[in-house]
Amino acid sequence: MDRIDLLRIFIRVAESGSFTHAADTLQMPRSTVSTAIQELENRLGTQLLARTTRSVRLTDDGQRFQQTALRLLGDFEEAENQFRLHSSETRGHVRVNLPSRIGRLVVTPALPAFLEQYPGLDIELGMTDRSINLAEDGTDCVLRVGPLQDSSLIGRRLGLLPVFNVASPSYLERFGIPLTPDDLSPHQAILYASPSTGRIEAWEWERDGREESRAVQGRVTVNSAEGLVACCLAGLGLAQLPAYDVLPHLSSGELVDILPQWRAAPLPMTLLFPHRKHLSRRLEVFTEWLTGLLERHCFPHELRDQTKKRGLSF
């Protein structure tokens, strides 16, 4: 087997901690993965992985070699990048994970044009509101909205995403319009339970540069962005939603912007990558395209003007 392929297989097994998981993400038989690791260990004359019936872990030599392998792969892909400058020459498979609403509303409609421009690229698009482990899932990059938890990953900040307080006209006709956070007590909110922790999120806003929050009441609880938007449109309560979710509905009049002076802090949008020195050409062109797409759809000029007045930047 090609030595570069051996390195790629070793890194995937090391990151996922499983021959079976690595084989699934690499789309090859488990026996091929096992044979490749044996061949690499024979070439190096040392054991890289300690196998048990339940797990696979790196040996001390394996930990040292993992860093070398990452560097060698990065250098090789950087060398390839120098000669693959045209879209027709960019080939490979990109596995990306996005929040479900961004994937459905922003990315999927634009994919046909991207695939036409890069006929050699295949995209595996995961869309979920849950956090995923890039290494274990073999994902090339993930888009996350909100504060980051993964200190071991490489992040590329895309911008700050405004959050709106919204309600449907039918809800406001029945219950009135809150003018300050102190008016929230008698109102119903659509409660959002984090899909990762199950914790009900409080209503948040900024006051004099400080972040404040309070618990709100509600009769409906959801654990997805799709559910939150749908319930808000149905008039079931107030909601806090990011710009890409509400702008079309605000324009159509289906939702109303409320408490405009009491918005939550904008959410950072970040692309995360596994710990690698260089991005492959295929991943580089995809992330450049995705960045431009998100800037157009998530950070429109009218919002940039508003947020600049508040001292924010994109």
JSON list of C-alpha atoms in Angstrom, two decimals, residues 12-115:
[
{"chain": "A", "resi": 12, "resn": "ARG", "atom": "CA", "xyz": [-7.74, 7.96, 11.38]},
{"chain": "A", "resi": 13, "resn": "VAL", "atom": "CA", "xyz": [-7.39, 4.92, 13.67]},
{"chain": "A", "resi": 14, "resn": "ALA", "atom": "CA", "xyz": [-5.41, 6.96, 16.20]},
{"chain": "A", "resi": 15, "resn": "GLU", "atom": "CA", "xyz": [-8.01, 9.75, 16.22]},
{"chain": "A", "resi": 16, "resn": "SER", "atom": "CA", "xyz": [-11.06, 7.50, 16.42]},
{"chain": "A", "resi": 17, "resn": "GLY", "atom": "CA", "xyz": [-9.60, 4.84, 18.73]},
{"chain": "A", "resi": 18, "resn": "SER", "atom": "CA", "xyz": [-11.30, 2.12, 16.70]},
{"chain": "A", "resi": 19, "resn": "PHE", "atom": "CA", "xyz": [-10.42, 0.02, 13.66]},
{"chain": "A", "resi": 20, "resn": "THR", "atom": "CA", "xyz": [-14.11, -0.39, 12.84]},
{"chain": "A", "resi": 21, "resn": "HIS", "atom": "CA", "xyz": [-14.92, 3.31, 13.13]},
{"chain": "A", "resi": 22, "resn": "ALA", "atom": "CA", "xyz": [-11.87, 4.24, 11.07]},
{"chain": "A", "resi": 23, "resn": "ALA", "atom": "CA", "xyz": [-12.85, 1.73, 8.39]},
{"chain": "A", "resi": 24, "resn": "ASP", "atom": "CA", "xyz": [-16.39, 3.13, 8.25]},
{"chain": "A", "resi": 25, "resn": "THR", "atom": "CA", "xyz": [-15.24, 6.74, 7.85]},
{"chain": "A", "resi": 26, "resn": "LEU", "atom": "CA", "xyz": [-12.58, 5.77, 5.31]},
{"chain": "A", "resi": 27, "resn": "GLN", "atom": "CA", "xyz": [-15.13, 3.63, 3.45]},
{"chain": "A", "resi": 28, "resn": "MET", "atom": "CA", "xyz": [-12.92, 0.56, 3.30]},
{"chain": "A", "resi": 29, "resn": "PRO", "atom": "CA", "xyz": [-13.04, -2.94, 4.83]},
{"chain": "A", "resi": 30, "resn": "ARG", "atom": "CA", "xyz": [-11.90, -3.30, 8.44]},
{"chain": "A", "resi": 31, "resn": "SER", "atom": "CA", "xyz": [-9.45, -5.99, 7.31]},
{"chain": "A", "resi": 32, "resn": "THR", "atom": "CA", "xyz": [-7.77, -3.48, 4.99]},
{"chain": "A", "resi": 33, "resn": "VAL", "atom": "CA", "xyz": [-7.34, -1.03, 7.87]},
{"chain": "A", "resi": 34, "resn": "SER", "atom": "CA", "xyz": [-5.89, -3.73, 10.13]},
{"chain": "A", "resi": 35, "resn": "THR", "atom": "CA", "xyz": [-3.50, -4.90, 7.41]},
{"chain": "A", "resi": 36, "resn": "ALA", "atom": "CA", "xyz": [-2.36, -1.33, 6.75]},
{"chain": "A", "resi": 37, "resn": "ILE", "atom": "CA", "xyz": [-1.51, -0.78, 10.44]},
{"chain": "A", "resi": 38, "resn": "GLN", "atom": "CA", "xyz": [0.43, -4.04, 10.55]},
{"chain": "A", "resi": 39, "resn": "GLU", "atom": "CA", "xyz": [2.35, -3.06, 7.42]},
{"chain": "A", "resi": 40, "resn": "LEU", "atom": "CA", "xyz": [3.19, 0.35, 8.87]},
{"chain": "A", "resi": 41, "resn": "GLU", "atom": "CA", "xyz": [4.36, -1.17, 12.16]},
{"chain": "A", "resi": 42, "resn": "ASN", "atom": "CA", "xyz": [6.52, -3.67, 10.27]},
{"chain": "A", "resi": 43, "resn": "ARG", "atom": "CA", "xyz": [8.07, -0.86, 8.22]},
{"chain": "A", "resi": 44, "resn": "LEU", "atom": "CA", "xyz": [8.87, 1.13, 11.37]},
{"chain": "A", "resi": 45, "resn": "GLY", "atom": "CA", "xyz": [9.87, -1.84, 13.50]},
{"chain": "A", "resi": 46, "resn": "THR", "atom": "CA", "xyz": [7.72, -0.80, 16.45]},
{"chain": "A", "resi": 47, "resn": "GLN", "atom": "CA", "xyz": [4.21, -1.21, 17.83]},
{"chain": "A", "resi": 48, "resn": "LEU", "atom": "CA", "xyz": [2.14, 1.92, 17.32]},
{"chain": "A", "resi": 49, "resn": "LEU", "atom": "CA", "xyz": [-1.19, 0.75, 18.72]},
{"chain": "A", "resi": 50, "resn": "ALA", "atom": "CA", "xyz": [-2.09, -1.35, 21.72]},
{"chain": "A", "resi": 51, "resn": "ARG", "atom": "CA", "xyz": [-5.16, -3.46, 20.92]},
{"chain": "A", "resi": 52, "resn": "THR", "atom": "CA", "xyz": [-7.64, -4.98, 23.35]},
{"chain": "A", "resi": 53, "resn": "THR", "atom": "CA", "xyz": [-11.03, -6.54, 22.72]},
{"chain": "A", "resi": 54, "resn": "ARG", "atom": "CA", "xyz": [-12.69, -3.24, 23.65]},
{"chain": "A", "resi": 55, "resn": "SER", "atom": "CA", "xyz": [-10.35, -0.44, 22.63]},
{"chain": "A", "resi": 56, "resn": "VAL", "atom": "CA", "xyz": [-7.36, 0.70, 20.63]},
{"chain": "A", "resi": 57, "resn": "ARG", "atom": "CA", "xyz": [-4.89, 3.16, 22.11]},
{"chain": "A", "resi": 58, "resn": "LEU", "atom": "CA", "xyz": [-1.60, 4.68, 21.07]},
{"chain": "A", "resi": 59, "resn": "THR", "atom": "CA", "xyz": [1.61, 3.32, 22.55]},
{"chain": "A", "resi": 60, "resn": "ASP", "atom": "CA", "xyz": [4.35, 5.76, 23.55]},
{"chain": "A", "resi": 61, "resn": "ASP", "atom": "CA", "xyz": [5.97, 5.24, 20.13]},
{"chain": "A", "resi": 62, "resn": "GLY", "atom": "CA", "xyz": [2.56, 5.67, 18.54]},
{"chain": "A", "resi": 63, "resn": "GLN", "atom": "CA", "xyz": [2.03, 9.02, 20.24]},
{"chain": "A", "resi": 64, "resn": "ARG", "atom": "CA", "xyz": [5.39, 10.27, 19.01]},
{"chain": "A", "resi": 65, "resn": "PHE", "atom": "CA", "xyz": [4.81, 8.95, 15.50]},
{"chain": "A", "resi": 66, "resn": "GLN", "atom": "CA", "xyz": [1.34, 10.51, 15.31]},
{"chain": "A", "resi": 67, "resn": "GLN", "atom": "CA", "xyz": [2.87, 13.99, 15.39]},
{"chain": "A", "resi": 68, "resn": "THR", "atom": "CA", "xyz": [5.37, 13.01, 12.72]},
{"chain": "A", "resi": 69, "resn": "ALA", "atom": "CA", "xyz": [2.63, 11.51, 10.57]},
{"chain": "A", "resi": 70, "resn": "LEU", "atom": "CA", "xyz": [0.49, 14.65, 10.87]},
{"chain": "A", "resi": 71, "resn": "ARG", "atom": "CA", "xyz": [3.43, 16.81, 9.84]},
{"chain": "A", "resi": 72, "resn": "LEU", "atom": "CA", "xyz": [4.32, 14.57, 6.89]},
{"chain": "A", "resi": 73, "resn": "LEU", "atom": "CA", "xyz": [0.74, 14.52, 5.63]},
{"chain": "A", "resi": 74, "resn": "GLY", "atom": "CA", "xyz": [0.46, 18.26, 6.02]},
{"chain": "A", "resi": 75, "resn": "ASP", "atom": "CA", "xyz": [3.67, 18.81, 4.05]},
{"chain": "A", "resi": 76, "resn": "PHE", "atom": "CA", "xyz": [2.53, 16.40, 1.33]},
{"chain": "A", "resi": 77, "resn": "GLU", "atom": "CA", "xyz": [-0.87, 18.06, 0.96]},
{"chain": "A", "resi": 78, "resn": "GLU", "atom": "CA", "xyz": [0.78, 21.48, 0.92]},
{"chain": "A", "resi": 79, "resn": "ALA", "atom": "CA", "xyz": [3.02, 20.28, -1.92]},
{"chain": "A", "resi": 80, "resn": "GLU", "atom": "CA", "xyz": [-0.06, 19.06, -3.80]},
{"chain": "A", "resi": 81, "resn": "ASN", "atom": "CA", "xyz": [-1.73, 22.42, -3.30]},
{"chain": "A", "resi": 82, "resn": "GLN", "atom": "CA", "xyz": [1.02, 24.18, -5.23]},
{"chain": "A", "resi": 83, "resn": "PHE", "atom": "CA", "xyz": [0.06, 22.35, -8.41]},
{"chain": "A", "resi": 84, "resn": "ARG", "atom": "CA", "xyz": [-3.72, 22.13, -8.04]},
{"chain": "A", "resi": 85, "resn": "LEU", "atom": "CA", "xyz": [-4.74, 25.70, -8.64]},
{"chain": "A", "resi": 86, "resn": "HIS", "atom": "CA", "xyz": [-7.69, 25.08, -10.95]},
{"chain": "A", "resi": 87, "resn": "SER", "atom": "CA", "xyz": [-11.10, 23.93, -9.83]},
{"chain": "A", "resi": 88, "resn": "SER", "atom": "CA", "xyz": [-11.12, 21.05, -12.33]},
{"chain": "A", "resi": 89, "resn": "GLU", "atom": "CA", "xyz": [-7.97, 19.63, -10.69]},
{"chain": "A", "resi": 90, "resn": "THR", "atom": "CA", "xyz": [-9.29, 19.75, -7.12]},
{"chain": "A", "resi": 91, "resn": "ARG", "atom": "CA", "xyz": [-10.45, 16.27, -6.19]},
{"chain": "A", "resi": 92, "resn": "GLY", "atom": "CA", "xyz": [-11.45, 14.34, -3.12]},
{"chain": "A", "resi": 93, "resn": "HIS", "atom": "CA", "xyz": [-14.06, 13.94, -0.40]},
{"chain": "A", "resi": 94, "resn": "VAL", "atom": "CA", "xyz": [-14.98, 16.60, 2.18]},
{"chain": "A", "resi": 95, "resn": "ARG", "atom": "CA", "xyz": [-16.90, 15.63, 5.30]},
{"chain": "A", "resi": 96, "resn": "VAL", "atom": "CA", "xyz": [-18.47, 18.63, 7.05]},
{"chain": "A", "resi": 97, "resn": "ASN", "atom": "CA", "xyz": [-20.94, 19.07, 9.90]},
{"chain": "A", "resi": 98, "resn": "LEU", "atom": "CA", "xyz": [-23.26, 22.08, 10.21]},
{"chain": "A", "resi": 99, "resn": "PRO", "atom": "CA", "xyz": [-26.12, 23.23, 12.44]},
{"chain": "A", "resi": 100, "resn": "SER", "atom": "CA", "xyz": [-29.31, 21.87, 10.91]},
{"chain": "A", "resi": 101, "resn": "ARG", "atom": "CA", "xyz": [-30.93, 25.22, 10.06]},
{"chain": "A", "resi": 102, "resn": "ILE", "atom": "CA", "xyz": [-27.80, 26.65, 8.42]},
{"chain": "A", "resi": 103, "resn": "GLY", "atom": "CA", "xyz": [-27.39, 23.44, 6.45]},
{"chain": "A", "resi": 104, "resn": "ARG", "atom": "CA", "xyz": [-30.96, 23.46, 5.20]},
{"chain": "A", "resi": 105, "resn": "LEU", "atom": "CA", "xyz": [-31.54, 27.18, 4.65]},
{"chain": "A", "resi": 106, "resn": "VAL", "atom": "CA", "xyz": [-28.13, 28.44, 3.55]},
{"chain": "A", "resi": 107, "resn": "VAL", "atom": "CA", "xyz": [-25.74, 25.72, 2.43]},
{"chain": "A", "resi": 108, "resn": "THR", "atom": "CA", "xyz": [-27.90, 23.11, 0.68]},
{"chain": "A", "resi": 109, "resn": "PRO", "atom": "CA", "xyz": [-29.53, 25.54, -1.80]},
{"chain": "A", "resi": 110, "resn": "ALA", "atom": "CA", "xyz": [-26.08, 26.80, -2.84]},
{"chain": "A", "resi": 111, "resn": "LEU", "atom": "CA", "xyz": [-24.41, 23.39, -3.19]},
{"chain": "A", "resi": 112, "resn": "PRO", "atom": "CA", "xyz": [-25.35, 22.73, -6.86]},
{"chain": "A", "resi": 113, "resn": "ALA", "atom": "CA", "xyz": [-23.32, 25.73, -8.03]},
{"chain": "A", "resi": 114, "resn": "PHE", "atom": "CA", "xyz": [-20.35, 24.70, -5.88]},
{"chain": "A", "resi": 115, "resn": "LEU", "atom": "CA", "xyz": [-20.38, 21.11, -7.17]}
]
